[in-house]
PDB file of N, CA and C in Angstrom:
ATOM      1  N   MET A   1     224.082 248.701  43.555  1.00  0.00           N
ATOM      2  CA  MET A   1     224.477 247.428  43.757  1.00  0.00           C
ATOM      3  C   MET A   1     224.786 247.029  45.191  1.00  0.00           C
ATOM      4  N   ASN A   2     224.486 245.947  45.626  1.00  0.00           N
ATOM      5  CA  ASN A   2     224.824 245.538  46.912  1.00  0.00           C
ATOM      6  C   ASN A   2     226.159 244.788  46.845  1.00  0.00           C
ATOM      7  N   THR A   3     227.074 245.146  47.687  1.00  0.00           N
ATOM      8  CA  THR A   3     228.509 244.606  47.741  1.00  0.00           C
ATOM      9  C   THR A   3     228.787 243.787  48.844  1.00  0.00           C
ATOM     10  N   THR A   4     227.800 243.745  49.834  1.00  0.00           N
ATOM     11  CA  THR A   4     228.074 242.989  50.919  1.00  0.00           C
ATOM     12  C   THR A   4     228.349 241.485  50.768  1.00  0.00           C
ATOM     13  N   VAL A   5     229.338 240.815  51.454  1.00  0.00           N
ATOM     14  CA  VAL A   5     229.688 239.569  51.211  1.00  0.00           C
ATOM     15  C   VAL A   5     228.817 238.621  52.145  1.00  0.00           C
ATOM     16  N   SER A   6     228.327 237.457  51.921  1.00  0.00           N
ATOM     17  CA  SER A   6     227.630 236.813  52.786  1.00  0.00           C
ATOM     18  C   SER A   6     228.457 236.238  53.827  1.00  0.00           C
ATOM     19  N   GLU A   7     227.771 235.787  54.918  1.00  0.00           N
ATOM     20  CA  GLU A   7     228.607 235.472  56.163  1.00  0.00           C
ATOM     21  C   GLU A   7     229.395 234.234  55.953  1.00  0.00           C
ATOM     22  N   HIS A   8     228.887 233.385  55.048  1.00  0.00           N
ATOM     23  CA  HIS A   8     229.765 232.002  54.912  1.00  0.00           C
ATOM     24  C   HIS A   8     230.507 232.175  53.761  1.00  0.00           C
ATOM     25  N   GLU A   9     230.445 232.992  52.841  1.00  0.00           N
ATOM     26  CA  GLU A   9     231.174 233.110  51.562  1.00  0.00           C
ATOM     27  C   GLU A   9     232.693 233.283  51.933  1.00  0.00           C
ATOM     28  N   GLY A  10     233.494 232.471  51.349  1.00  0.00           N
ATOM     29  CA  GLY A  10     234.982 232.697  51.431  1.00  0.00           C
ATOM     30  C   GLY A  10     235.567 232.169  52.783  1.00  0.00           C
ATOM     31  N   THR A  11     234.743 231.443  53.658  1.00  0.00           N
ATOM     32  CA  THR A  11     234.978 230.872  54.847  1.00  0.00           C
ATOM     33  C   THR A  11     234.969 229.277  54.565  1.00  0.00           C
ATOM     34  N   GLU A  12     235.732 228.606  55.368  1.00  0.00           N
ATOM     35  CA  GLU A  12     235.715 227.152  55.355  1.00  0.00           C
ATOM     36  C   GLU A  12     234.472 226.865  56.197  1.00  0.00           C
ATOM     37  N   HIS A  13     233.884 225.534  55.829  1.00  0.00           N
ATOM     38  CA  HIS A  13     232.780 225.062  56.495  1.00  0.00           C
ATOM     39  C   HIS A  13     232.926 224.671  57.781  1.00  0.00           C
ATOM     40  N   GLU A  14     232.099 224.865  58.812  1.00  0.00           N
ATOM     41  CA  GLU A  14     232.477 224.697  60.152  1.00  0.00           C
ATOM     42  C   GLU A  14     232.446 223.071  60.288  1.00  0.00           C
ATOM     43  N   HIS A  15     231.605 222.407  59.668  1.00  0.00           N
ATOM     44  CA  HIS A  15     231.507 220.933  59.802  1.00  0.00           C
ATOM     45  C   HIS A  15     232.187 220.454  58.617  1.00  0.00           C
ATOM     46  N   ALA A  16     233.045 219.258  58.889  1.00  0.00           N
ATOM     47  CA  ALA A  16     233.764 218.689  57.933  1.00  0.00           C
ATOM     48  C   ALA A  16     232.986 217.934  56.885  1.00  0.00           C
ATOM     49  N   GLU A  17     233.065 218.109  55.661  1.00  0.00           N
ATOM     50  CA  GLU A  17     232.266 217.234  54.636  1.00  0.00           C
ATOM     51  C   GLU A  17     232.649 215.866  54.600  1.00  0.00           C
ATOM     52  N   HIS A  18     231.783 215.031  54.513  1.00  0.00           N
ATOM     53  CA  HIS A  18     232.205 213.644  54.216  1.00  0.00           C
ATOM     54  C   HIS A  18     231.653 213.063  52.949  1.00  0.00           C
ATOM     55  N   GLU A  19     232.355 212.065  52.473  1.00  0.00           N
ATOM     56  CA  GLU A  19     231.937 211.462  51.242  1.00  0.00           C
ATOM     57  C   GLU A  19     230.936 210.415  51.349  1.00  0.00           C
ATOM     58  N   HIS A  20     229.709 210.809  50.830  1.00  0.00           N
ATOM     59  CA  HIS A  20     228.514 209.726  50.918  1.00  0.00           C
ATOM     60  C   HIS A  20     228.908 208.480  50.275  1.00  0.00           C
ATOM     61  N   PRO A  21     228.338 207.428  50.796  1.00  0.00           N
ATOM     62  CA  PRO A  21     228.571 206.058  50.088  1.00  0.00           C
ATOM     63  C   PRO A  21     227.752 206.154  48.757  1.00  0.00           C
ATOM     64  N   SER A  22     228.097 205.172  47.924  1.00  0.00           N
ATOM     65  CA  SER A  22     227.472 205.145  46.747  1.00  0.00           C
ATOM     66  C   SER A  22     226.087 204.427  47.075  1.00  0.00           C
ATOM     67  N   ASP A  23     225.287 204.629  45.969  1.00  0.00           N
ATOM     68  CA  ASP A  23     223.891 203.834  45.980  1.00  0.00           C
ATOM     69  C   ASP A  23     224.001 202.502  46.213  1.00  0.00           C
ATOM     70  N   TRP A  24     225.034 201.829  45.540  1.00  0.00           N
ATOM     71  CA  TRP A  24     225.308 200.389  45.601  1.00  0.00           C
ATOM     72  C   TRP A  24     225.617 200.122  47.021  1.00  0.00           C
ATOM     73  N   ALA A  25     226.215 200.826  47.937  1.00  0.00           N
ATOM     74  CA  ALA A  25     226.501 200.372  49.314  1.00  0.00           C
ATOM     75  C   ALA A  25     225.203 200.294  50.193  1.00  0.00           C
ATOM     76  N   TYR A  26     224.236 201.177  49.721  1.00  0.00           N
ATOM     77  CA  TYR A  26     223.012 201.138  50.407  1.00  0.00           C
ATOM     78  C   TYR A  26     222.257 199.815  50.012  1.00  0.00           C
ATOM     79  N   VAL A  27     222.275 199.725  48.812  1.00  0.00           N
ATOM     80  CA  VAL A  27     221.590 198.397  48.243  1.00  0.00           C
ATOM     81  C   VAL A  27     222.263 197.048  49.018  1.00  0.00           C
ATOM     82  N   LYS A  28     223.404 197.166  49.170  1.00  0.00           N
ATOM     83  CA  LYS A  28     224.160 195.874  49.839  1.00  0.00           C
ATOM     84  C   LYS A  28     223.610 195.825  51.090  1.00  0.00           C
ATOM     85  N   ILE A  29     223.574 196.947  52.064  1.00  0.00           N
ATOM     86  CA  ILE A  29     223.280 196.998  53.249  1.00  0.00           C
ATOM     87  C   ILE A  29     221.755 196.600  53.402  1.00  0.00           C
ATOM     88  N   ALA A  30     220.902 196.979  52.459  1.00  0.00           N
ATOM     89  CA  ALA A  30     219.482 196.622  52.398  1.00  0.00           C
ATOM     90  C   ALA A  30     219.481 194.955  52.064  1.00  0.00           C
ATOM     91  N   LEU A  31     220.324 194.527  51.323  1.00  0.00           N
ATOM     92  CA  LEU A  31     220.295 193.133  50.904  1.00  0.00           C
ATOM     93  C   LEU A  31     220.695 192.346  52.264  1.00  0.00           C
ATOM     94  N   ILE A  32     221.677 192.695  52.827  1.00  0.00           N
ATOM     95  CA  ILE A  32     222.195 192.127  54.208  1.00  0.00           C
ATOM     96  C   ILE A  32     220.895 192.170  55.196  1.00  0.00           C
ATOM     97  N   LEU A  33     220.203 193.069  55.371  1.00  0.00           N
ATOM     98  CA  LEU A  33     219.140 193.293  56.198  1.00  0.00           C
ATOM     99  C   LEU A  33     217.953 192.470  55.893  1.00  0.00           C
ATOM    100  N   ALA A  34     217.716 192.332  54.652  1.00  0.00           N
ATOM    101  CA  ALA A  34     216.617 191.355  54.003  1.00  0.00           C
ATOM    102  C   ALA A  34     217.090 189.856  54.458  1.00  0.00           C
ATOM    103  N   VAL A  35     218.272 189.485  54.466  1.00  0.00           N
ATOM    104  CA  VAL A  35     218.866 188.168  54.669  1.00  0.00           C
ATOM    105  C   VAL A  35     218.585 187.879  56.177  1.00  0.00           C
ATOM    106  N   ILE A  36     219.110 188.887  56.988  1.00  0.00           N
ATOM    107  CA  ILE A  36     218.978 188.659  58.365  1.00  0.00           C
ATOM    108  C   ILE A  36     217.365 188.486  58.794  1.00  0.00           C
ATOM    109  N   THR A  37     216.657 189.415  58.108  1.00  0.00           N
ATOM    110  CA  THR A  37     215.188 189.271  58.455  1.00  0.00           C
ATOM    111  C   THR A  37     214.828 187.828  58.150  1.00  0.00           C
ATOM    112  N   ALA A  38     215.117 187.425  56.966  1.00  0.00           N
ATOM    113  CA  ALA A  38     214.815 186.076  56.492  1.00  0.00           C
ATOM    114  C   ALA A  38     215.090 185.024  57.516  1.00  0.00           C
ATOM    115  N   VAL A  39     216.412 185.085  58.052  1.00  0.00           N
ATOM    116  CA  VAL A  39     216.917 184.110  59.000  1.00  0.00           C
ATOM    117  C   VAL A  39     216.030 184.208  60.133  1.00  0.00           C
ATOM    118  N   GLU A  40     215.633 185.471  60.741  1.00  0.00           N
ATOM    119  CA  GLU A  40     214.774 185.684  61.947  1.00  0.00           C
ATOM    120  C   GLU A  40     213.480 184.952  61.755  1.00  0.00           C
ATOM    121  N   VAL A  41     212.804 185.087  60.528  1.00  0.00           N
ATOM    122  CA  VAL A  41     211.500 184.586  60.461  1.00  0.00           C
ATOM    123  C   VAL A  41     211.588 183.040  60.267  1.00  0.00           C
ATOM    124  N   PHE A  42     212.808 182.414  59.606  1.00  0.00           N
ATOM    125  CA  PHE A  42     213.116 181.105  59.528  1.00  0.00           C
ATOM    126  C   PHE A  42     213.112 180.510  60.829  1.00  0.00           C
ATOM    127  N   THR A  43     213.898 181.093  61.791  1.00  0.00           N
ATOM    128  CA  THR A  43     214.087 180.553  63.122  1.00  0.00           C
ATOM    129  C   THR A  43     212.924 180.560  63.870  1.00  0.00           C
ATOM    130  N   TYR A  44     211.847 181.373  63.663  1.00  0.00           N
ATOM    131  CA  TYR A  44     210.607 181.481  64.518  1.00  0.00           C
ATOM    132  C   TYR A  44     209.532 180.425  63.871  1.00  0.00           C
ATOM    133  N   PHE A  45     209.607 180.289  62.623  1.00  0.00           N
ATOM    134  CA  PHE A  45     208.599 179.395  62.000  1.00  0.00           C
ATOM    135  C   PHE A  45     209.134 177.891  61.694  1.00  0.00           C
ATOM    136  N   GLU A  46     210.336 177.781  61.545  1.00  0.00           N
ATOM    137  CA  GLU A  46     210.882 176.506  61.111  1.00  0.00           C
ATOM    138  C   GLU A  46     210.887 175.589  62.388  1.00  0.00           C
ATOM    139  N   SER A  47     210.203 174.479  62.336  1.00  0.00           N
ATOM    140  CA  SER A  47     210.351 173.533  63.533  1.00  0.00           C
ATOM    141  C   SER A  47     211.145 172.439  63.284  1.00  0.00           C
ATOM    142  N   VAL A  48     211.851 172.344  62.066  1.00  0.00           N
ATOM    143  CA  VAL A  48     212.608 171.226  61.936  1.00  0.00           C
ATOM    144  C   VAL A  48     213.841 171.078  62.700  1.00  0.00           C
ATOM    145  N   PHE A  49     214.461 172.380  63.023  1.00  0.00           N
ATOM    146  CA  PHE A  49     215.659 172.474  63.839  1.00  0.00           C
ATOM    147  C   PHE A  49     215.138 172.902  65.326  1.00  0.00           C
ATOM    148  N   ASP A  50     215.655 172.157  66.183  1.00  0.00           N
ATOM    149  CA  ASP A  50     215.338 172.529  67.649  1.00  0.00           C
ATOM    150  C   ASP A  50     216.402 173.429  68.197  1.00  0.00           C
ATOM    151  N   TRP A  51     215.963 174.675  67.998  1.00  0.00           N
ATOM    152  CA  TRP A  51     216.842 175.685  68.558  1.00  0.00           C
ATOM    153  C   TRP A  51     217.209 175.663  70.001  1.00  0.00           C
ATOM    154  N   GLY A  52     216.075 175.298  70.758  1.00  0.00           N
ATOM    155  CA  GLY A  52     216.249 175.143  72.359  1.00  0.00           C
ATOM    156  C   GLY A  52     216.531 176.570  72.895  1.00  0.00           C
ATOM    157  N   SER A  53     217.650 176.447  73.727  1.00  0.00           N
ATOM    158  CA  SER A  53     217.812 177.736  74.501  1.00  0.00           C
ATOM    159  C   SER A  53     218.662 178.677  73.654  1.00  0.00           C
ATOM    160  N   PHE A  54     219.018 178.322  72.500  1.00  0.00           N
ATOM    161  CA  PHE A  54     219.569 179.137  71.565  1.00  0.00           C
ATOM    162  C   PHE A  54     218.852 180.078  70.841  1.00  0.00           C
ATOM    163  N   LEU A  55     217.444 179.866  70.707  1.00  0.00           N
ATOM    164  CA  LEU A  55     216.676 180.697  69.921  1.00  0.00           C
ATOM    165  C   LEU A  55     216.695 182.221  70.379  1.00  0.00           C
ATOM    166  N   ILE A  56     216.382 182.376  71.579  1.00  0.00           N
ATOM    167  CA  ILE A  56     216.234 183.942  72.081  1.00  0.00           C
ATOM    168  C   ILE A  56     217.572 184.636  71.863  1.00  0.00           C
ATOM    169  N   PRO A  57     218.594 184.115  72.336  1.00  0.00           N
ATOM    170  CA  PRO A  57     219.973 184.741  72.057  1.00  0.00           C
ATOM    171  C   PRO A  57     220.300 185.004  70.733  1.00  0.00           C
ATOM    172  N   SER A  58     220.017 184.029  69.901  1.00  0.00           N
ATOM    173  CA  SER A  58     220.236 184.334  68.484  1.00  0.00           C
ATOM    174  C   SER A  58     219.334 185.280  67.799  1.00  0.00           C
ATOM    175  N   LEU A  59     218.054 185.402  68.318  1.00  0.00           N
ATOM    176  CA  LEU A  59     217.338 186.461  67.765  1.00  0.00           C
ATOM    177  C   LEU A  59     217.685 187.846  68.328  1.00  0.00           C
ATOM    178  N   LEU A  60     218.037 188.036  69.627  1.00  0.00           N
ATOM    179  CA  LEU A  60     218.587 189.280  70.243  1.00  0.00           C
ATOM    180  C   LEU A  60     219.843 189.625  69.335  1.00  0.00           C
ATOM    181  N   ILE A  61     220.597 188.751  68.980  1.00  0.00           N
ATOM    182  CA  ILE A  61     221.990 189.083  68.275  1.00  0.00           C
ATOM    183  C   ILE A  61     221.605 189.775  66.915  1.00  0.00           C
ATOM    184  N   MET A  62     220.620 188.846  66.268  1.00  0.00           N
ATOM    185  CA  MET A  62     220.321 189.515  64.753  1.00  0.00           C
ATOM    186  C   MET A  62     219.570 190.755  65.036  1.00  0.00           C
ATOM    187  N   MET A  63     218.714 190.854  66.142  1.00  0.00           N
ATOM    188  CA  MET A  63     218.030 192.211  66.291  1.00  0.00           C
ATOM    189  C   MET A  63     219.128 193.413  66.341  1.00  0.00           C
ATOM    190  N   VAL A  64     220.214 193.084  67.356  1.00  0.00           N
ATOM    191  CA  VAL A  64     221.027 194.215  67.579  1.00  0.00           C
ATOM    192  C   VAL A  64     221.958 194.531  66.307  1.00  0.00           C
ATOM    193  N   VAL A  65     222.321 193.468  65.520  1.00  0.00           N
ATOM    194  CA  VAL A  65     223.043 193.767  64.202  1.00  0.00           C
ATOM    195  C   VAL A  65     222.178 194.569  63.312  1.00  0.00           C
ATOM    196  N   LYS A  66     220.876 194.111  63.240  1.00  0.00           N
ATOM    197  CA  LYS A  66     220.100 195.035  62.235  1.00  0.00           C
ATOM    198  C   LYS A  66     219.930 196.282  62.792  1.00  0.00           C
ATOM    199  N   PHE A  67     219.773 196.533  64.009  1.00  0.00           N
ATOM    200  CA  PHE A  67     219.634 198.062  64.504  1.00  0.00           C
ATOM    201  C   PHE A  67     220.888 198.826  64.274  1.00  0.00           C
ATOM    202  N   TRP A  68     222.051 198.111  64.526  1.00  0.00           N
ATOM    203  CA  TRP A  68     223.277 198.637  64.320  1.00  0.00           C
ATOM    204  C   TRP A  68     223.458 199.132  62.720  1.00  0.00           C
ATOM    205  N   LEU A  69     223.030 198.188  61.831  1.00  0.00           N
ATOM    206  CA  LEU A  69     223.203 198.840  60.437  1.00  0.00           C
ATOM    207  C   LEU A  69     222.271 199.843  60.027  1.00  0.00           C
ATOM    208  N   VAL A  70     220.910 199.673  60.496  1.00  0.00           N
ATOM    209  CA  VAL A  70     220.111 200.766  60.191  1.00  0.00           C
ATOM    210  C   VAL A  70     220.493 202.156  60.662  1.00  0.00           C
ATOM    211  N   ALA A  71     220.902 202.053  62.082  1.00  0.00           N
ATOM    212  CA  ALA A  71     221.397 203.339  62.660  1.00  0.00           C
ATOM    213  C   ALA A  71     222.694 203.773  62.060  1.00  0.00           C
ATOM    214  N   THR A  72     223.636 203.179  61.796  1.00  0.00           N
ATOM    215  CA  THR A  72     224.949 203.606  61.235  1.00  0.00           C
ATOM    216  C   THR A  72     224.796 203.901  59.619  1.00  0.00           C
ATOM    217  N   TRP A  73     224.241 203.249  59.003  1.00  0.00           N
ATOM    218  CA  TRP A  73     223.867 203.587  57.423  1.00  0.00           C
ATOM    219  C   TRP A  73     222.967 204.329  57.146  1.00  0.00           C
ATOM    220  N   PHE A  74     221.593 204.020  57.450  1.00  0.00           N
ATOM    221  CA  PHE A  74     220.570 204.796  57.012  1.00  0.00           C
ATOM    222  C   PHE A  74     220.185 206.005  57.763  1.00  0.00           C
ATOM    223  N   MET A  75     220.480 206.056  58.926  1.00  0.00           N
ATOM    224  CA  MET A  75     220.425 207.234  59.824  1.00  0.00           C
ATOM    225  C   MET A  75     221.605 207.990  60.058  1.00  0.00           C
ATOM    226  N   HIS A  76     222.706 207.614  59.083  1.00  0.00           N
ATOM    227  CA  HIS A  76     223.860 208.190  58.961  1.00  0.00           C
ATOM    228  C   HIS A  76     224.689 208.526  60.174  1.00  0.00           C
ATOM    229  N   LEU A  77     224.663 207.769  61.196  1.00  0.00           N
ATOM    230  CA  LEU A  77     225.321 208.061  62.537  1.00  0.00           C
ATOM    231  C   LEU A  77     226.723 207.699  62.138  1.00  0.00           C
ATOM    232  N   LYS A  78     227.093 206.930  61.113  1.00  0.00           N
ATOM    233  CA  LYS A  78     228.407 206.682  60.806  1.00  0.00           C
ATOM    234  C   LYS A  78     229.219 207.793  60.547  1.00  0.00           C
ATOM    235  N   PHE A  79     228.718 208.852  60.011  1.00  0.00           N
ATOM    236  CA  PHE A  79     229.138 210.218  59.601  1.00  0.00           C
ATOM    237  C   PHE A  79     228.878 211.231  60.500  1.00  0.00           C
ATOM    238  N   ASP A  80     228.080 211.153  61.511  1.00  0.00           N
ATOM    239  CA  ASP A  80     227.800 212.162  62.554  1.00  0.00           C
ATOM    240  C   ASP A  80     228.738 212.177  63.717  1.00  0.00           C
ATOM    241  N   ASN A  81     228.404 213.156  64.638  1.00  0.00           N
ATOM    242  CA  ASN A  81     229.136 213.441  65.883  1.00  0.00           C
ATOM    243  C   ASN A  81     229.014 212.020  66.637  1.00  0.00           C
ATOM    244  N   PRO A  82     229.848 211.502  67.272  1.00  0.00           N
ATOM    245  CA  PRO A  82     229.934 210.283  68.053  1.00  0.00           C
ATOM    246  C   PRO A  82     229.141 210.141  69.165  1.00  0.00           C
ATOM    247  N   ILE A  83     228.554 211.509  69.720  1.00  0.00           N
ATOM    248  CA  ILE A  83     227.668 211.526  70.817  1.00  0.00           C
ATOM    249  C   ILE A  83     226.353 210.805  70.419  1.00  0.00           C
ATOM    250  N   PHE A  84     225.838 210.977  69.172  1.00  0.00           N
ATOM    251  CA  PHE A  84     224.670 210.448  68.623  1.00  0.00           C
ATOM    252  C   PHE A  84     224.666 209.007  68.626  1.00  0.00           C
ATOM    253  N   SER A  85     225.823 208.393  68.186  1.00  0.00           N
ATOM    254  CA  SER A  85     225.938 206.895  68.330  1.00  0.00           C
ATOM    255  C   SER A  85     225.939 206.474  69.624  1.00  0.00           C
ATOM    256  N   LYS A  86     226.662 207.109  70.695  1.00  0.00           N
ATOM    257  CA  LYS A  86     226.523 206.599  71.929  1.00  0.00           C
ATOM    258  C   LYS A  86     225.061 206.699  72.645  1.00  0.00           C
ATOM    259  N   MET A  87     224.353 207.732  72.157  1.00  0.00           N
ATOM    260  CA  MET A  87     222.946 207.836  72.606  1.00  0.00           C
ATOM    261  C   MET A  87     222.071 206.592  71.987  1.00  0.00           C
ATOM    262  N   PHE A  88     222.379 206.365  70.799  1.00  0.00           N
ATOM    263  CA  PHE A  88     221.540 205.145  70.234  1.00  0.00           C
ATOM    264  C   PHE A  88     222.115 203.652  70.718  1.00  0.00           C
ATOM    265  N   VAL A  89     223.290 203.724  71.001  1.00  0.00           N
ATOM    266  CA  VAL A  89     223.784 202.314  71.750  1.00  0.00           C
ATOM    267  C   VAL A  89     223.109 202.298  73.280  1.00  0.00           C
ATOM    268  N   GLY A  90     223.251 203.511  73.884  1.00  0.00           N
ATOM    269  CA  GLY A  90     222.455 203.417  75.258  1.00  0.00           C
ATOM    270  C   GLY A  90     221.189 203.083  75.254  1.00  0.00           C
ATOM    271  N   GLY A  91     220.352 203.618  74.277  1.00  0.00           N
ATOM    272  CA  GLY A  91     218.859 203.265  73.981  1.00  0.00           C
ATOM    273  C   GLY A  91     218.805 201.586  73.700  1.00  0.00           C
ATOM    274  N   LEU A  92     219.789 201.198  72.898  1.00  0.00           N
ATOM    275  CA  LEU A  92     219.736 199.765  72.365  1.00  0.00           C
ATOM    276  C   LEU A  92     219.993 198.991  73.716  1.00  0.00           C
ATOM    277  N   LEU A  93     221.076 199.336  74.582  1.00  0.00           N
ATOM    278  CA  LEU A  93     221.507 198.383  75.743  1.00  0.00           C
ATOM    279  C   LEU A  93     220.299 198.562  76.667  1.00  0.00           C
ATOM    280  N   LEU A  94     219.497 199.745  76.889  1.00  0.00           N
ATOM    281  CA  LEU A  94     218.272 199.659  77.777  1.00  0.00           C
ATOM    282  C   LEU A  94     217.295 198.785  77.211  1.00  0.00           C
ATOM    283  N   ALA A  95     216.968 198.834  75.793  1.00  0.00           N
ATOM    284  CA  ALA A  95     215.797 197.987  75.448  1.00  0.00           C
ATOM    285  C   ALA A  95     216.342 196.548  75.557  1.00  0.00           C
ATOM    286  N   VAL A  96     217.408 196.054  75.350  1.00  0.00           N
ATOM    287  CA  VAL A  96     217.784 194.632  75.615  1.00  0.00           C
ATOM    288  C   VAL A  96     217.654 194.477  77.052  1.00  0.00           C
ATOM    289  N   GLY A  97     218.121 195.315  77.860  1.00  0.00           N
ATOM    290  CA  GLY A  97     218.017 194.989  79.342  1.00  0.00           C
ATOM    291  C   GLY A  97     216.636 194.860  79.758  1.00  0.00           C
ATOM    292  N   VAL A  98     215.573 195.692  79.262  1.00  0.00           N
ATOM    293  CA  VAL A  98     214.231 195.719  79.685  1.00  0.00           C
ATOM    294  C   VAL A  98     213.669 194.457  79.105  1.00  0.00           C
ATOM    295  N   TYR A  99     213.979 193.969  77.934  1.00  0.00           N
ATOM    296  CA  TYR A  99     213.617 192.684  77.208  1.00  0.00           C
ATOM    297  C   TYR A  99     214.035 191.383  78.034  1.00  0.00           C
ATOM    298  N   VAL A 100     215.476 191.420  78.585  1.00  0.00           N
ATOM    299  CA  VAL A 100     215.790 190.222  79.310  1.00  0.00           C
ATOM    300  C   VAL A 100     215.219 190.410  80.802  1.00  0.00           C
ATOM    301  N   ALA A 101     214.996 191.424  81.320  1.00  0.00           N
ATOM    302  CA  ALA A 101     214.359 191.604  82.599  1.00  0.00           C
ATOM    303  C   ALA A 101     212.986 191.038  82.587  1.00  0.00           C
ATOM    304  N   ALA A 102     212.146 191.349  81.499  1.00  0.00           N
ATOM    305  CA  ALA A 102     210.733 190.836  81.172  1.00  0.00           C
ATOM    306  C   ALA A 102     210.691 189.387  81.223  1.00  0.00           C
ATOM    307  N   LEU A 103     211.648 188.821  80.320  1.00  0.00           N
ATOM    308  CA  LEU A 103     211.695 187.525  80.182  1.00  0.00           C
ATOM    309  C   LEU A 103     212.234 186.763  81.608  1.00  0.00           C
ATOM    310  N   ALA A 104     212.994 187.245  82.287  1.00  0.00           N
ATOM    311  CA  ALA A 104     213.254 186.682  83.776  1.00  0.00           C
ATOM    312  C   ALA A 104     212.177 186.862  84.730  1.00  0.00           C
ATOM    313  N   ALA A 105     211.224 188.042  84.561  1.00  0.00           N
ATOM    314  CA  ALA A 105     210.145 188.142  85.362  1.00  0.00           C
ATOM    315  C   ALA A 105     209.146 187.061  85.120  1.00  0.00           C
ATOM    316  N   PHE A 106     209.024 186.779  83.934  1.00  0.00           N
ATOM    317  CA  PHE A 106     207.978 185.387  83.519  1.00  0.00           C
ATOM    318  C   PHE A 106     208.682 184.150  83.568  1.00  0.00           C
ATOM    319  N   GLU A 107     209.841 184.065  84.198  1.00  0.00           N
ATOM    320  CA  GLU A 107     210.552 182.729  84.413  1.00  0.00           C
ATOM    321  C   GLU A 107     210.799 182.165  83.091  1.00  0.00           C
ATOM    322  N   PHE A 108     211.131 182.794  82.069  1.00  0.00           N
ATOM    323  CA  PHE A 108     211.272 182.157  80.627  1.00  0.00           C
ATOM    324  C   PHE A 108     212.562 181.449  80.698  1.00  0.00           C
ATOM    325  N   TRP A 109     213.585 181.767  81.498  1.00  0.00           N
ATOM    326  CA  TRP A 109     214.856 181.062  81.490  1.00  0.00           C
ATOM    327  C   TRP A 109     214.775 179.677  82.355  1.00  0.00           C
ATOM    328  N   ALA A 110     213.946 179.500  83.130  1.00  0.00           N
ATOM    329  CA  ALA A 110     213.748 178.405  83.861  1.00  0.00           C
ATOM    330  C   ALA A 110     213.134 177.023  83.097  1.00  0.00           C
TER     331      ALA A 110
END
């Protein structure tokens, strides 16, 4: 009979366990994302309201909120090492910066 003890048996886990949110929490986040997406589509297609210069900033804000919700909840960055969150925020800032620079290059703001 083999009496060797496994390497991890009887030792504490190296990574702290976290309590996963309930399924209902994920459903609520999905509903919030659906509402934000509906508002984005509404702002683009609805010509009743004149969004004017508020259109692009409002769409950018909704984009950032949706990115943050997806990254923190569905990609579990909320429970991971903070370095991963910093990497995603860095990528988000870079993407928004490139988008704003492209709009400025085409003189969109004028």
